[in-house]
PDB file of C-alpha atoms in Angstrom:
ATOM      1  CA  MET A   1       2.673  -9.104   6.477  1.00 95.00           C
ATOM      2  CA  ILE A   2      -0.146  -6.763   7.530  1.00 96.00           C
ATOM      3  CA  LEU A   3      -2.253  -9.688   8.736  1.00 97.00           C
ATOM      4  CA  THR A   4       0.709 -11.054  10.691  1.00 97.00           C
ATOM      5  CA  ILE A   5       1.249  -7.736  12.466  1.00 98.00           C
ATOM      6  CA  ALA A   6      -2.484  -7.456  13.190  1.00 98.00           C
ATOM      7  CA  LEU A   7      -2.472 -10.951  14.690  1.00 98.00           C
ATOM      8  CA  ILE A   8       0.596 -10.120  16.801  1.00 98.00           C
ATOM      9  CA  ILE A   9      -1.233  -7.078  18.156  1.00 98.00           C
ATOM     10  CA  MET A  10      -4.240  -9.284  18.912  1.00 98.00           C
ATOM     11  CA  PHE A  11      -1.995 -11.819  20.637  1.00 96.00           C
ATOM     12  CA  ILE A  12      -0.726  -9.031  22.893  1.00 96.00           C
ATOM     13  CA  GLY A  13      -4.387  -8.404  23.682  1.00 95.00           C
ATOM     14  CA  ILE A  14      -4.811 -12.054  24.653  1.00 95.00           C
ATOM     15  CA  ILE A  15      -1.886 -11.685  27.068  1.00 92.00           C
ATOM     16  CA  GLY A  16      -3.981  -8.950  28.696  1.00 88.00           C
ATOM     17  CA  ILE A  17      -6.344 -11.656  29.962  1.00 86.00           C
ATOM     18  CA  LEU A  18      -3.631 -12.655  32.407  1.00 78.00           C
ATOM     19  CA  ILE A  19      -1.971  -9.277  32.903  1.00 78.00           C
ATOM     20  CA  PRO A  20      -4.734  -6.876  33.921  1.00 73.00           C
ATOM     21  CA  ILE A  21      -2.657  -3.785  33.211  1.00 77.00           C
ATOM     22  CA  ILE A  22      -2.970  -4.586  29.487  1.00 85.00           C
ATOM     23  CA  PRO A  23      -6.462  -3.635  28.218  1.00 90.00           C
ATOM     24  CA  ASN A  24      -6.959  -6.808  26.207  1.00 94.00           C
ATOM     25  CA  LEU A  25     -10.206  -6.160  24.322  1.00 96.00           C
ATOM     26  CA  PRO A  26      -9.238  -2.659  23.145  1.00 95.00           C
ATOM     27  CA  ILE A  27      -5.876  -4.015  21.958  1.00 97.00           C
ATOM     28  CA  ILE A  28      -7.598  -6.786  20.000  1.00 98.00           C
ATOM     29  CA  TRP A  29      -9.773  -4.093  18.418  1.00 98.00           C
ATOM     30  CA  LEU A  30      -6.601  -2.126  17.654  1.00 98.00           C
ATOM     31  CA  GLY A  31      -5.231  -5.146  15.772  1.00 98.00           C
ATOM     32  CA  ALA A  32      -8.378  -5.233  13.614  1.00 98.00           C
ATOM     33  CA  PHE A  33      -8.146  -1.480  13.058  1.00 98.00           C
ATOM     34  CA  PHE A  34      -4.502  -1.798  12.045  1.00 98.00           C
ATOM     35  CA  TYR A  35      -5.452  -4.401   9.442  1.00 98.00           C
ATOM     36  CA  ALA A  36      -8.393  -2.339   8.184  1.00 98.00           C
ATOM     37  CA  PHE A  37      -6.360   0.850   7.948  1.00 98.00           C
ATOM     38  CA  PHE A  38      -3.504  -0.682   5.977  1.00 97.00           C
ATOM     39  CA  THR A  39      -5.843  -2.541   3.622  1.00 97.00           C
ATOM     40  CA  ASP A  40      -7.883   0.614   2.935  1.00 96.00           C
ATOM     41  CA  PHE A  41     -10.917  -0.787   4.788  1.00 97.00           C
ATOM     42  CA  GLU A  42     -11.616  -3.122   1.853  1.00 95.00           C
ATOM     43  CA  ILE A  43     -12.234  -6.366   3.756  1.00 95.00           C
ATOM     44  CA  VAL A  44     -12.596  -5.087   7.301  1.00 97.00           C
ATOM     45  CA  ASP A  45     -14.761  -2.005   6.935  1.00 97.00           C
ATOM     46  CA  LYS A  46     -15.806   0.724   9.345  1.00 97.00           C
ATOM     47  CA  ASN A  47     -19.088  -0.993  10.247  1.00 97.00           C
ATOM     48  CA  PHE A  48     -17.212  -4.141  11.207  1.00 97.00           C
ATOM     49  CA  LEU A  49     -14.835  -2.101  13.360  1.00 98.00           C
ATOM     50  CA  ILE A  50     -17.821  -0.480  15.057  1.00 97.00           C
ATOM     51  CA  LEU A  51     -19.203  -3.950  15.835  1.00 97.00           C
ATOM     52  CA  LEU A  52     -15.878  -5.050  17.318  1.00 97.00           C
ATOM     53  CA  GLY A  53     -15.676  -1.768  19.229  1.00 97.00           C
ATOM     54  CA  ILE A  54     -19.096  -2.344  20.774  1.00 97.00           C
ATOM     55  CA  ILE A  55     -18.066  -5.856  21.818  1.00 96.00           C
ATOM     56  CA  ALA A  56     -14.850  -4.456  23.328  1.00 95.00           C
ATOM     57  CA  ILE A  57     -16.684  -1.734  25.263  1.00 95.00           C
ATOM     58  CA  ILE A  58     -19.327  -4.136  26.592  1.00 93.00           C
ATOM     59  CA  GLY A  59     -16.627  -6.615  27.578  1.00 92.00           C
ATOM     60  CA  PHE A  60     -14.556  -3.936  29.277  1.00 87.00           C
ATOM     61  CA  LEU A  61     -17.557  -2.785  31.317  1.00 90.00           C
ATOM     62  CA  LEU A  62     -18.621  -6.332  32.222  1.00 88.00           C
ATOM     63  CA  ASP A  63     -15.083  -7.160  33.306  1.00 83.00           C
ATOM     64  CA  TYR A  64     -14.791  -3.970  35.335  1.00 78.00           C
ATOM     65  CA  PHE A  65     -18.065  -4.485  37.171  1.00 84.00           C
ATOM     66  CA  SER A  66     -17.855  -8.275  37.606  1.00 85.00           C
ATOM     67  CA  GLY A  67     -15.716  -8.067  40.746  1.00 76.00           C
ATOM     68  CA  ILE A  68     -18.003  -5.442  42.232  1.00 78.00           C
ATOM     69  CA  LEU A  69     -21.113  -7.433  41.360  1.00 84.00           C
ATOM     70  CA  GLY A  70     -19.613 -10.639  42.773  1.00 84.00           C
ATOM     71  CA  ALA A  71     -18.690  -8.896  46.004  1.00 81.00           C
ATOM     72  CA  LYS A  72     -22.103  -7.235  46.295  1.00 83.00           C
ATOM     73  CA  LYS A  73     -23.890 -10.524  45.586  1.00 87.00           C
ATOM     74  CA  PHE A  74     -22.056 -12.048  48.533  1.00 88.00           C
ATOM     75  CA  GLY A  75     -22.855  -9.134  50.838  1.00 86.00           C
ATOM     76  CA  ALA A  76     -19.747  -6.964  50.660  1.00 88.00           C
ATOM     77  CA  THR A  77     -20.033  -3.397  51.870  1.00 88.00           C
ATOM     78  CA  LYS A  78     -18.247  -0.410  50.368  1.00 88.00           C
ATOM     79  CA  TRP A  79     -15.328  -1.250  52.688  1.00 91.00           C
ATOM     80  CA  GLY A  80     -15.004  -4.699  51.181  1.00 89.00           C
ATOM     81  CA  LEU A  81     -14.963  -3.181  47.704  1.00 86.00           C
ATOM     82  CA  ILE A  82     -12.356  -0.609  48.727  1.00 89.00           C
ATOM     83  CA  GLY A  83     -10.282  -3.333  50.379  1.00 91.00           C
ATOM     84  CA  SER A  84     -10.523  -5.439  47.256  1.00 87.00           C
ATOM     85  CA  ILE A  85      -9.239  -2.620  45.070  1.00 85.00           C
ATOM     86  CA  ILE A  86      -6.397  -1.696  47.421  1.00 92.00           C
ATOM     87  CA  GLY A  87      -5.435  -5.317  48.060  1.00 92.00           C
ATOM     88  CA  GLY A  88      -5.563  -6.136  44.365  1.00 86.00           C
ATOM     89  CA  PHE A  89      -3.319  -3.210  43.514  1.00 87.00           C
ATOM     90  CA  ILE A  90      -0.758  -4.044  46.179  1.00 93.00           C
ATOM     91  CA  GLY A  91      -0.912  -7.733  45.343  1.00 91.00           C
ATOM     92  CA  PHE A  92      -0.395  -7.048  41.649  1.00 85.00           C
ATOM     93  CA  ILE A  93       2.712  -4.995  42.372  1.00 89.00           C
ATOM     94  CA  ILE A  94       4.150  -7.768  44.539  1.00 91.00           C
ATOM     95  CA  LEU A  95       3.085 -10.975  42.767  1.00 87.00           C
ATOM     96  CA  ASN A  96       1.550  -9.936  39.428  1.00 81.00           C
ATOM     97  CA  ILE A  97      -1.629 -11.830  38.480  1.00 78.00           C
ATOM     98  CA  PHE A  98      -1.552 -14.184  41.482  1.00 84.00           C
ATOM     99  CA  GLY A  99      -1.039 -11.223  43.776  1.00 88.00           C
ATOM    100  CA  LEU A 100      -3.985  -9.465  42.193  1.00 84.00           C
ATOM    101  CA  ILE A 101      -6.250 -12.421  42.906  1.00 85.00           C
ATOM    102  CA  ILE A 102      -4.965 -13.060  46.418  1.00 92.00           C
ATOM    103  CA  GLY A 103      -4.718  -9.355  47.235  1.00 92.00           C
ATOM    104  CA  SER A 104      -8.279  -8.651  46.117  1.00 88.00           C
ATOM    105  CA  PHE A 105      -9.572 -11.508  48.231  1.00 92.00           C
ATOM    106  CA  LEU A 106      -7.509 -10.588  51.307  1.00 94.00           C
ATOM    107  CA  GLY A 107      -8.164  -6.870  50.934  1.00 93.00           C
ATOM    108  CA  ALA A 108     -11.925  -7.394  50.946  1.00 92.00           C
ATOM    109  CA  LEU A 109     -11.714  -9.847  53.831  1.00 94.00           C
ATOM    110  CA  ILE A 110      -9.439  -7.693  55.987  1.00 95.00           C
ATOM    111  CA  LEU A 111     -11.224  -4.372  55.489  1.00 94.00           C
ATOM    112  CA  GLU A 112     -14.652  -5.941  56.052  1.00 94.00           C
ATOM    113  CA  TYR A 113     -13.359  -7.531  59.259  1.00 95.00           C
ATOM    114  CA  ILE A 114     -11.703  -4.311  60.470  1.00 95.00           C
ATOM    115  CA  GLN A 115     -14.970  -2.459  59.863  1.00 94.00           C
ATOM    116  CA  GLY A 116     -16.823  -4.808  62.195  1.00 93.00           C
ATOM    117  CA  ALA A 117     -18.133  -7.634  60.027  1.00 93.00           C
ATOM    118  CA  SER A 118     -17.907 -11.114  61.474  1.00 95.00           C
ATOM    119  CA  PHE A 119     -15.084 -13.243  60.129  1.00 95.00           C
ATOM    120  CA  LYS A 120     -17.653 -15.425  58.371  1.00 94.00           C
ATOM    121  CA  GLN A 121     -19.212 -12.413  56.597  1.00 93.00           C
ATOM    122  CA  ALA A 122     -15.782 -10.952  55.768  1.00 94.00           C
ATOM    123  CA  LEU A 123     -14.764 -14.301  54.297  1.00 94.00           C
ATOM    124  CA  LYS A 124     -17.980 -14.374  52.281  1.00 93.00           C
ATOM    125  CA  SER A 125     -17.226 -10.877  50.908  1.00 90.00           C
ATOM    126  CA  GLY A 126     -13.703 -11.916  49.932  1.00 91.00           C
ATOM    127  CA  THR A 127     -15.073 -15.019  48.233  1.00 92.00           C
ATOM    128  CA  GLY A 128     -17.568 -12.933  46.283  1.00 91.00           C
ATOM    129  CA  THR A 129     -14.773 -10.676  45.090  1.00 84.00           C
ATOM    130  CA  PHE A 130     -12.777 -13.709  43.974  1.00 84.00           C
ATOM    131  CA  ILE A 131     -15.762 -15.220  42.124  1.00 90.00           C
ATOM    132  CA  GLY A 132     -16.461 -11.892  40.431  1.00 87.00           C
ATOM    133  CA  PHE A 133     -12.821 -11.656  39.371  1.00 82.00           C
ATOM    134  CA  LEU A 134     -12.989 -15.138  37.851  1.00 85.00           C
ATOM    135  CA  GLY A 135     -16.206 -14.150  36.092  1.00 88.00           C
ATOM    136  CA  GLY A 136     -14.380 -11.189  34.567  1.00 86.00           C
ATOM    137  CA  ILE A 137     -11.624 -13.472  33.289  1.00 86.00           C
ATOM    138  CA  ILE A 138     -14.184 -15.801  31.725  1.00 91.00           C
ATOM    139  CA  ILE A 139     -15.888 -12.846  30.032  1.00 92.00           C
ATOM    140  CA  LYS A 140     -12.539 -11.625  28.659  1.00 92.00           C
ATOM    141  CA  VAL A 141     -11.593 -15.072  27.355  1.00 94.00           C
ATOM    142  CA  ILE A 142     -14.923 -15.580  25.590  1.00 96.00           C
ATOM    143  CA  LEU A 143     -15.048 -12.108  24.061  1.00 96.00           C
ATOM    144  CA  SER A 144     -11.363 -12.081  23.098  1.00 97.00           C
ATOM    145  CA  PHE A 145     -11.625 -15.275  21.104  1.00 97.00           C
ATOM    146  CA  THR A 146     -15.004 -14.232  19.706  1.00 97.00           C
ATOM    147  CA  MET A 147     -13.534 -10.974  18.412  1.00 97.00           C
ATOM    148  CA  ILE A 148     -10.515 -12.713  16.892  1.00 98.00           C
ATOM    149  CA  GLY A 149     -12.696 -15.468  15.438  1.00 97.00           C
ATOM    150  CA  ILE A 150     -15.091 -13.112  13.687  1.00 97.00           C
ATOM    151  CA  PHE A 151     -12.141 -11.015  12.505  1.00 98.00           C
ATOM    152  CA  LEU A 152     -10.505 -14.084  10.957  1.00 97.00           C
ATOM    153  CA  GLY A 153     -13.847 -15.146   9.502  1.00 96.00           C
ATOM    154  CA  LYS A 154     -14.137 -11.753   7.841  1.00 96.00           C
ATOM    155  CA  VAL A 155     -10.569 -11.818   6.515  1.00 96.00           C
ATOM    156  CA  PHE A 156     -10.742 -15.366   5.179  1.00 93.00           C
TER     157      PHE A 156
END
């Protein structure tokens, strides 16, 4: 029963890959902590939780900065980054995950263009934001399943 609840919590974390408002890696860690706490840290001990916590923190930071790094790599200015954040937020409210992706791209493109960049450069900035966003998703997928896999390996 405890393992089932822990896995349900981790599954909610996996949903966070697609719904950015859910902090997926910390929730997966929370599932492991739940299991450890209710089994008196016998199988999953504090050191193991620290390891999973480090993975979660690194993943969170990589995900957070991936969009910024992608945009910067493609020449975005601070206006493109601001546009990406604003557009992503508005897009998420309107269309959820698809709105976040489209809004981030359009926000970077539009604000770069308004600030005087050529359309080609603004498009390049928007593309970089999109690529960085996809990179963040890939990082979250890999680390999410890695965390769950090593957790299950420890339990079984």
